[in-house]
Amino acid sequence: MSLADVVASEARYRLAYLPTPLERMQRLTEFLGGPRLWVKRDDLTGLGLGGNKVRKLEFVMPDAIDHGADVLVTAGVAQSNSVRQIAAAAARAGMGCHVIQLTDRVDHEPVPVTRTGNAMIIPLLGASVHRMRWTGDRASAIEHTAAELAAAGRRPYVVPYGVSNPLGAIGYVAAAVELNAQFAAAGIRPRAVVHASGSGGTQAGLVVGFFEDRVHVVGVDVDAEPDRVRNDVSGIAVQMANDLELDARGVDAAIEVLDGYAGPHYAAVTDAALEAIDLGARLEGLILDPVYSAKALAAVIGMVRAGRFGPNDDVVFIHTGGAPSLLAQPDLLDRIETTHR
Ligand SMILES: Cc1ncc(COP(=O)(O)O)c(C=O)c1O
């Protein structure tokens, strides 16, 4: 069975506008003096302002429906893109959504961080938000709220942090199938596909999806925890490959998690990310966020400058979304204008 057939045999709840475009980044390519750079517009998956979780939710929602769920339970920081997309999926499916908003993971959270951008949209989508201090233990906060809802007679379904489990990761196996068709249509064989990696599901799906065709995936650590990210990617990838009855041998060795672009901690604003936001916007009309997509593009720029690719290579940056969180940090405009222009 081909990988496309494997994906097609999985239950799917359609939420995303697919395929998302694959486009040349002509002006950024010229600015950097090659290689040929491309962007995969997964910020345009559509639902609830889009992003990478919409693809994952297409494979998680059938499981929630099978379990008879009437409410989704999940967690994230105030500016979580993941939570925004989960809340939108719940709205679309006619389910409730309870969110544990983890505070204090991001150093100091000024008012805009908790009331604008994603933090504004999540309650707008109908989600109930419970604030809780970040302890590092993402899973137990979710389980606790789910147990309370069940005790109150609801039928909760837990969506893991970042929608990153073997089911959700199938969304990015499907994305790899979609990309392979776009590569064939464009007549390219990319040297690397680069994207922001945090809870690991996106990279796990891509690594499994591209394994047979040997398209190399670079996951850029945005959590300042590259070993933990790599472990999570590997665990999800191997489990998912087994579930799909694919040969998982060698998958672990194919995982590259790139260190050095997160800054000192999750959501730290780095100069390289601000430069990427500036270049993406001015040269390509792309709106990037400082926590995820800008760090991934900064890594692309850094690898190009370090000479990792040849001038005739094709390199694909996956824009995984996140722009709503940029709107919660208007002060970044001053820093971009003073430092990068
Ligand atoms: C915009 C954006 N990019 C990338 C990621 C990372 O994807 P993953 O959690 O699947 O590693 C996230 C996760 O929250 C995200 O919101």
Short mmCIF file of C-alpha atoms and ligand atoms in Angstrom, two decimals:
data_model
loop_
_atom_site.label_atom_id
_atom_site.label_comp_id
_atom_site.label_asym_id
_atom_site.label_seq_id
_atom_site.Cartn_x
_atom_site.Cartn_y
_atom_site.Cartn_z
CA MET A 1 0.00 0.00 0.00
CA SER A 2 1.35 3.47 -0.85
CA LEU A 3 1.67 6.07 1.88
CA ALA A 4 -1.18 8.00 0.25
CA ASP A 5 -3.37 4.88 0.55
CA VAL A 6 -2.35 4.42 4.19
CA VAL A 7 -3.39 8.00 4.95
CA ALA A 8 -6.60 7.64 2.93
CA SER A 9 -7.60 4.59 4.99
CA GLU A 10 -7.59 6.63 8.24
CA ALA A 11 -10.78 8.27 9.55
CA ARG A 12 -10.67 11.99 8.80
CA TYR A 13 -12.79 14.99 9.79
CA ARG A 14 -12.29 17.68 7.18
CA LEU A 15 -11.32 21.03 8.65
CA ALA A 16 -8.45 22.41 6.54
CA TYR A 17 -8.28 24.16 3.19
CA LEU A 18 -5.95 21.81 1.30
CA PRO A 19 -3.60 21.68 -0.44
CA THR A 20 -1.93 24.76 0.99
CA PRO A 21 0.23 26.60 -1.56
CA LEU A 22 3.93 25.88 -2.13
CA GLU A 23 5.53 29.08 -3.41
CA ARG A 24 8.96 30.38 -4.36
CA MET A 25 10.55 32.96 -2.06
CA GLN A 26 12.24 34.70 -4.97
CA ARG A 27 13.28 37.92 -3.26
CA LEU A 28 14.59 36.28 -0.09
CA THR A 29 16.54 33.86 -2.31
CA GLU A 30 18.12 36.81 -4.15
CA PHE A 31 18.80 38.66 -0.92
CA LEU A 32 20.71 35.68 0.48
CA GLY A 33 22.35 34.75 -2.83
CA GLY A 34 20.74 31.26 -3.09
CA PRO A 35 19.82 28.41 -2.59
CA ARG A 36 16.31 28.44 -4.08
CA LEU A 37 13.98 29.00 -1.16
CA TRP A 38 10.33 27.93 -1.04
CA VAL A 39 7.55 28.42 1.48
CA LYS A 40 4.78 25.94 2.23
CA ARG A 41 1.85 28.04 3.43
CA ASP A 42 0.49 25.97 6.30
CA ASP A 43 -0.45 29.25 7.95
CA LEU A 44 -3.28 29.12 5.41
CA THR A 45 -4.99 25.92 6.54
CA GLY A 46 -7.94 28.18 7.26
CA LEU A 47 -9.96 27.16 10.29
CA GLY A 48 -9.80 29.68 13.16
CA LEU A 49 -7.00 31.63 11.39
CA GLY A 50 -5.16 28.44 10.46
CA GLY A 51 -1.82 26.88 11.32
CA ASN A 52 -0.34 23.41 11.66
CA LYS A 53 -2.74 22.03 14.28
CA VAL A 54 -5.69 22.08 11.87
CA ARG A 55 -4.05 19.26 9.89
CA LYS A 56 -3.51 17.23 13.06
CA LEU A 57 -7.07 17.81 14.29
CA GLU A 58 -8.46 16.25 11.11
CA PHE A 59 -7.21 12.88 12.41
CA VAL A 60 -7.90 13.47 16.12
CA MET A 61 -11.51 14.66 15.83
CA PRO A 62 -12.86 11.32 14.53
CA ASP A 63 -11.49 9.70 17.69
CA ALA A 64 -13.21 12.32 19.88
CA ILE A 65 -16.48 11.72 18.01
CA ASP A 66 -16.06 7.92 18.32
CA HIS A 67 -15.66 8.36 22.07
CA GLY A 68 -18.96 10.28 22.19
CA ALA A 69 -17.19 13.41 23.43
CA ASP A 70 -19.18 16.57 24.05
CA VAL A 71 -16.26 18.69 25.24
CA LEU A 72 -12.58 18.96 24.30
CA VAL A 73 -10.06 19.64 27.07
CA THR A 74 -6.59 20.96 26.41
CA ALA A 75 -3.89 23.31 27.68
CA GLY A 76 -1.46 25.92 26.47
CA VAL A 77 0.07 29.29 27.21
CA ALA A 78 -2.06 32.43 26.81
CA GLN A 79 -0.79 32.91 23.26
CA SER A 80 -1.17 29.25 22.25
CA ASN A 81 -1.88 28.78 18.56
CA SER A 82 -2.67 25.17 19.27
CA VAL A 83 -5.46 26.04 21.70
CA ARG A 84 -6.91 28.54 19.23
CA GLN A 85 -7.18 25.85 16.55
CA ILE A 86 -8.58 23.26 18.98
CA ALA A 87 -11.23 25.75 20.15
CA ALA A 88 -12.15 26.38 16.51
CA ALA A 89 -12.44 22.63 15.80
CA ALA A 90 -14.67 22.23 18.86
CA ALA A 91 -16.88 25.08 17.63
CA ARG A 92 -17.12 23.50 14.19
CA ALA A 93 -18.03 20.10 15.63
CA GLY A 94 -20.57 21.53 18.09
CA MET A 95 -18.55 20.52 21.14
CA GLY A 96 -17.58 22.53 24.20
CA CYS A 97 -13.96 23.38 24.86
CA HIS A 98 -12.20 23.81 28.20
CA VAL A 99 -8.72 25.25 28.18
CA ILE A 100 -6.12 25.31 30.91
CA GLN A 101 -4.22 28.53 30.31
CA LEU A 102 -0.76 27.94 31.75
CA THR A 103 0.59 31.14 33.22
CA ASP A 104 4.18 32.11 33.98
CA ARG A 105 5.80 29.81 31.41
CA VAL A 106 6.57 32.91 29.47
CA ASP A 107 8.67 35.12 31.73
CA HIS A 108 6.45 38.11 32.35
CA GLU A 109 3.09 38.29 30.71
CA PRO A 110 2.02 41.89 30.11
CA VAL A 111 -1.71 42.54 29.75
CA PRO A 112 -1.73 42.36 25.93
CA VAL A 113 -0.35 38.81 26.11
CA THR A 114 -3.35 37.62 28.11
CA ARG A 115 -6.06 39.68 26.32
CA THR A 116 -5.05 40.11 22.67
CA GLY A 117 -3.93 37.92 19.77
CA ASN A 118 -4.72 34.26 20.43
CA ALA A 119 -5.77 35.06 24.01
CA MET A 120 -8.57 37.19 22.61
CA ILE A 121 -9.66 34.73 19.96
CA ILE A 122 -9.78 31.58 22.16
CA PRO A 123 -12.71 32.73 24.36
CA LEU A 124 -14.29 34.33 21.29
CA LEU A 125 -14.49 30.81 19.81
CA GLY A 126 -16.53 29.77 22.84
CA ALA A 127 -13.83 28.12 24.94
CA SER A 128 -13.89 28.31 28.75
CA VAL A 129 -10.49 29.34 30.03
CA HIS A 130 -9.06 28.24 33.41
CA ARG A 131 -5.81 29.86 34.45
CA MET A 132 -3.22 27.66 36.15
CA ARG A 133 0.45 28.12 37.03
CA TRP A 134 2.94 26.39 34.73
CA THR A 135 4.68 23.57 36.58
CA GLY A 136 6.27 21.87 33.59
CA ASP A 137 3.78 19.01 33.85
CA ARG A 138 1.50 19.68 30.90
CA ALA A 139 -0.42 16.43 30.98
CA SER A 140 -1.65 16.26 34.58
CA ALA A 141 -3.27 19.73 34.49
CA ILE A 142 -5.34 18.58 31.51
CA GLU A 143 -6.27 15.24 33.13
CA HIS A 144 -7.37 17.00 36.31
CA THR A 145 -9.81 19.28 34.47
CA ALA A 146 -11.10 16.36 32.37
CA ALA A 147 -11.81 14.38 35.56
CA GLU A 148 -13.76 17.31 37.02
CA LEU A 149 -15.85 17.64 33.86
CA ALA A 150 -16.56 13.89 33.84
CA ALA A 151 -17.63 14.06 37.50
CA ALA A 152 -20.06 16.81 36.46
CA GLY A 153 -21.62 14.51 33.87
CA ARG A 154 -19.82 15.75 30.75
CA ARG A 155 -18.01 13.49 28.25
CA PRO A 156 -14.56 15.09 27.97
CA TYR A 157 -11.96 14.19 25.38
CA VAL A 158 -8.39 15.21 26.10
CA VAL A 159 -6.47 16.76 23.23
CA PRO A 160 -2.80 16.58 24.17
CA TYR A 161 -0.55 19.62 24.33
CA GLY A 162 0.12 20.77 20.76
CA VAL A 163 -2.21 18.05 19.37
CA SER A 164 0.97 15.98 19.38
CA ASN A 165 0.20 12.28 19.60
CA PRO A 166 0.47 9.51 17.00
CA LEU A 167 -3.03 10.24 15.64
CA GLY A 168 -2.42 13.97 15.25
CA ALA A 169 0.95 13.37 13.62
CA ILE A 170 -0.80 11.54 10.75
CA GLY A 171 -1.84 15.01 9.64
CA TYR A 172 1.79 15.66 8.77
CA VAL A 173 2.23 12.31 7.05
CA ALA A 174 -0.63 13.55 4.87
CA ALA A 175 1.20 16.88 4.47
CA ALA A 176 4.31 15.01 3.27
CA VAL A 177 2.19 13.18 0.67
CA GLU A 178 0.76 16.55 -0.40
CA LEU A 179 4.23 18.11 -0.58
CA ASN A 180 5.66 15.21 -2.59
CA ALA A 181 3.00 15.83 -5.25
CA GLN A 182 3.87 19.55 -5.23
CA PHE A 183 7.61 18.80 -5.49
CA ALA A 184 6.91 16.55 -8.49
CA ALA A 185 4.76 19.25 -10.13
CA ALA A 186 7.50 21.85 -9.55
CA GLY A 187 10.23 19.44 -10.71
CA ILE A 188 12.27 19.75 -7.50
CA ARG A 189 13.86 17.40 -4.99
CA PRO A 190 14.50 19.56 -1.89
CA ARG A 191 17.69 19.21 0.12
CA ALA A 192 15.75 20.07 3.27
CA VAL A 193 12.32 20.84 4.63
CA VAL A 194 12.63 23.16 7.63
CA HIS A 195 10.02 23.99 10.26
CA ALA A 196 9.53 24.97 13.91
CA SER A 197 9.39 21.96 16.25
CA GLY A 198 8.02 22.05 19.80
CA SER A 199 5.67 19.31 20.95
CA GLY A 200 6.98 17.13 18.14
CA GLY A 201 3.92 15.98 16.19
CA THR A 202 4.63 17.99 13.07
CA GLN A 203 8.17 16.72 12.75
CA ALA A 204 7.18 13.14 13.61
CA GLY A 205 4.63 13.13 10.80
CA LEU A 206 7.01 14.69 8.29
CA VAL A 207 9.90 12.37 9.13
CA VAL A 208 7.71 9.30 8.68
CA GLY A 209 5.99 10.78 5.62
CA PHE A 210 9.27 11.62 3.85
CA PHE A 211 11.23 8.60 5.06
CA GLU A 212 10.87 6.49 1.93
CA ASP A 213 11.70 9.37 -0.42
CA ARG A 214 14.63 10.47 1.74
CA VAL A 215 13.57 14.11 1.92
CA HIS A 216 15.50 15.46 4.90
CA VAL A 217 13.51 17.25 7.60
CA VAL A 218 15.09 19.82 9.92
CA GLY A 219 12.99 20.56 12.99
CA VAL A 220 14.07 23.81 14.59
CA ASP A 221 13.90 23.62 18.40
CA VAL A 222 11.78 26.51 19.69
CA ASP A 223 11.50 25.28 23.28
CA ALA A 224 15.21 25.59 24.23
CA GLU A 225 14.94 21.88 25.02
CA PRO A 226 16.39 20.18 21.92
CA ASP A 227 16.92 16.79 23.59
CA ARG A 228 13.37 16.69 24.93
CA VAL A 229 12.00 17.75 21.53
CA ARG A 230 14.03 15.03 19.79
CA ASN A 231 12.82 12.39 22.25
CA ASP A 232 9.21 13.42 21.75
CA VAL A 233 9.55 13.45 17.95
CA SER A 234 11.11 10.00 18.05
CA GLY A 235 8.52 8.54 20.42
CA ILE A 236 5.58 9.84 18.38
CA ALA A 237 7.17 8.85 15.04
CA VAL A 238 7.94 5.28 16.07
CA GLN A 239 4.55 4.75 17.71
CA MET A 240 2.70 6.19 14.73
CA ALA A 241 4.71 4.15 12.22
CA ASN A 242 3.83 1.01 14.19
CA ASP A 243 0.14 1.99 14.38
CA LEU A 244 0.10 2.51 10.60
CA GLU A 245 2.02 -0.76 10.11
CA LEU A 246 4.88 1.06 8.40
CA ASP A 247 8.48 -0.05 8.77
CA ALA A 248 9.89 2.19 11.55
CA ARG A 249 13.49 0.96 11.29
CA GLY A 250 15.84 3.87 10.66
CA VAL A 251 13.21 6.52 11.41
CA ASP A 252 14.92 7.57 14.64
CA ALA A 253 18.25 8.12 12.87
CA ALA A 254 16.55 10.42 10.33
CA ILE A 255 15.45 12.92 13.00
CA GLU A 256 17.38 16.20 13.10
CA VAL A 257 16.40 18.74 15.74
CA LEU A 258 18.40 21.91 15.21
CA ASP A 259 19.59 23.74 18.30
CA GLY A 260 20.60 27.40 18.65
CA TYR A 261 17.57 29.40 17.49
CA ALA A 262 15.24 29.26 20.52
CA GLY A 263 17.15 31.76 22.64
CA PRO A 264 17.45 31.12 26.38
CA HIS A 265 13.88 29.86 26.86
CA TYR A 266 10.55 29.23 25.15
CA ALA A 267 9.13 32.41 23.58
CA ALA A 268 12.35 34.39 24.13
CA VAL A 269 12.57 37.11 21.49
CA THR A 270 15.83 36.68 19.59
CA ASP A 271 17.53 39.10 17.20
CA ALA A 272 17.62 36.42 14.53
CA ALA A 273 13.84 35.95 14.82
CA LEU A 274 13.27 39.70 14.55
CA GLU A 275 15.44 39.78 11.43
CA ALA A 276 13.40 36.90 9.98
CA ILE A 277 10.12 38.72 10.76
CA ASP A 278 11.53 41.82 9.04
CA LEU A 279 12.84 39.99 5.94
CA GLY A 280 9.78 37.76 5.62
CA ALA A 281 7.47 40.76 5.71
CA ARG A 282 9.46 43.19 3.54
CA LEU A 283 10.70 40.76 0.92
CA GLU A 284 7.93 38.18 0.72
CA GLY A 285 4.80 39.68 2.29
CA LEU A 286 4.82 36.89 4.89
CA ILE A 287 3.70 37.54 8.45
CA LEU A 288 5.72 35.45 10.91
CA ASP A 289 5.40 35.09 14.67
CA PRO A 290 8.32 35.53 17.08
CA VAL A 291 7.81 32.23 18.95
CA TYR A 292 7.71 29.64 16.15
CA SER A 293 7.72 30.52 12.46
CA ALA A 294 10.28 33.35 12.70
CA LYS A 295 12.69 31.06 14.55
CA ALA A 296 12.34 28.47 11.80
CA LEU A 297 12.96 31.04 9.07
CA ALA A 298 15.88 32.42 11.11
CA ALA A 299 17.31 28.89 11.06
CA VAL A 300 16.89 28.71 7.28
CA ILE A 301 18.73 32.04 6.95
CA GLY A 302 21.41 30.89 9.41
CA MET A 303 21.99 27.61 7.56
CA VAL A 304 22.22 29.43 4.22
CA ARG A 305 24.76 31.88 5.62
CA ALA A 306 26.74 29.02 7.16
CA GLY A 307 27.02 27.46 3.68
CA ARG A 308 25.01 24.33 4.46
CA PHE A 309 23.31 24.38 1.03
CA GLY A 310 24.58 24.78 -2.52
CA PRO A 311 23.30 27.59 -4.80
CA ASN A 312 21.21 25.16 -6.84
CA ASP A 313 19.63 23.36 -3.91
CA ASP A 314 15.95 23.75 -3.13
CA VAL A 315 15.07 24.38 0.51
CA VAL A 316 11.50 24.44 1.77
CA PHE A 317 10.43 26.44 4.81
CA ILE A 318 7.08 25.37 6.26
CA HIS A 319 5.20 28.36 7.62
CA THR A 320 3.30 26.65 10.42
CA GLY A 321 1.21 29.72 11.33
CA GLY A 322 1.18 31.71 14.55
CA ALA A 323 0.81 35.28 13.25
CA PRO A 324 -2.03 36.10 15.71
CA SER A 325 0.49 36.02 18.57
CA LEU A 326 2.56 38.73 16.86
CA LEU A 327 -0.37 41.09 17.39
CA ALA A 328 -0.03 40.63 21.15
CA GLN A 329 3.51 42.06 21.04
CA PRO A 330 3.26 45.46 19.33
CA ASP A 331 6.49 46.58 21.03
CA LEU A 332 8.43 44.34 18.66
CA LEU A 333 7.83 46.81 15.84
CA ASP A 334 10.07 49.37 17.57
CA ARG A 335 12.82 46.80 17.97
CA ILE A 336 12.57 45.79 14.32
CA GLU A 337 12.56 49.39 13.11
CA THR A 338 15.53 50.41 15.23
CA THR A 339 17.67 47.29 14.84
CA HIS A 340 16.92 45.94 11.38
CA ARG A 341 16.09 48.95 9.20
C1 LIG B 1 3.03 28.35 14.77
C2 LIG B 1 3.54 27.04 15.26
N1 LIG B 1 4.57 26.46 14.62
C3 LIG B 1 5.12 25.31 15.03
C4 LIG B 1 4.64 24.65 16.14
C5 LIG B 1 5.32 23.40 16.59
O1 LIG B 1 4.68 22.26 16.12
P1 LIG B 1 4.73 20.94 17.00
O2 LIG B 1 4.10 21.28 18.30
O3 LIG B 1 3.96 19.94 16.21
O4 LIG B 1 6.16 20.56 17.18
C6 LIG B 1 3.57 25.21 16.86
C7 LIG B 1 3.07 24.54 18.06
O5 LIG B 1 2.40 25.06 18.89
C8 LIG B 1 3.00 26.43 16.40
O6 LIG B 1 1.98 27.02 17.05
#
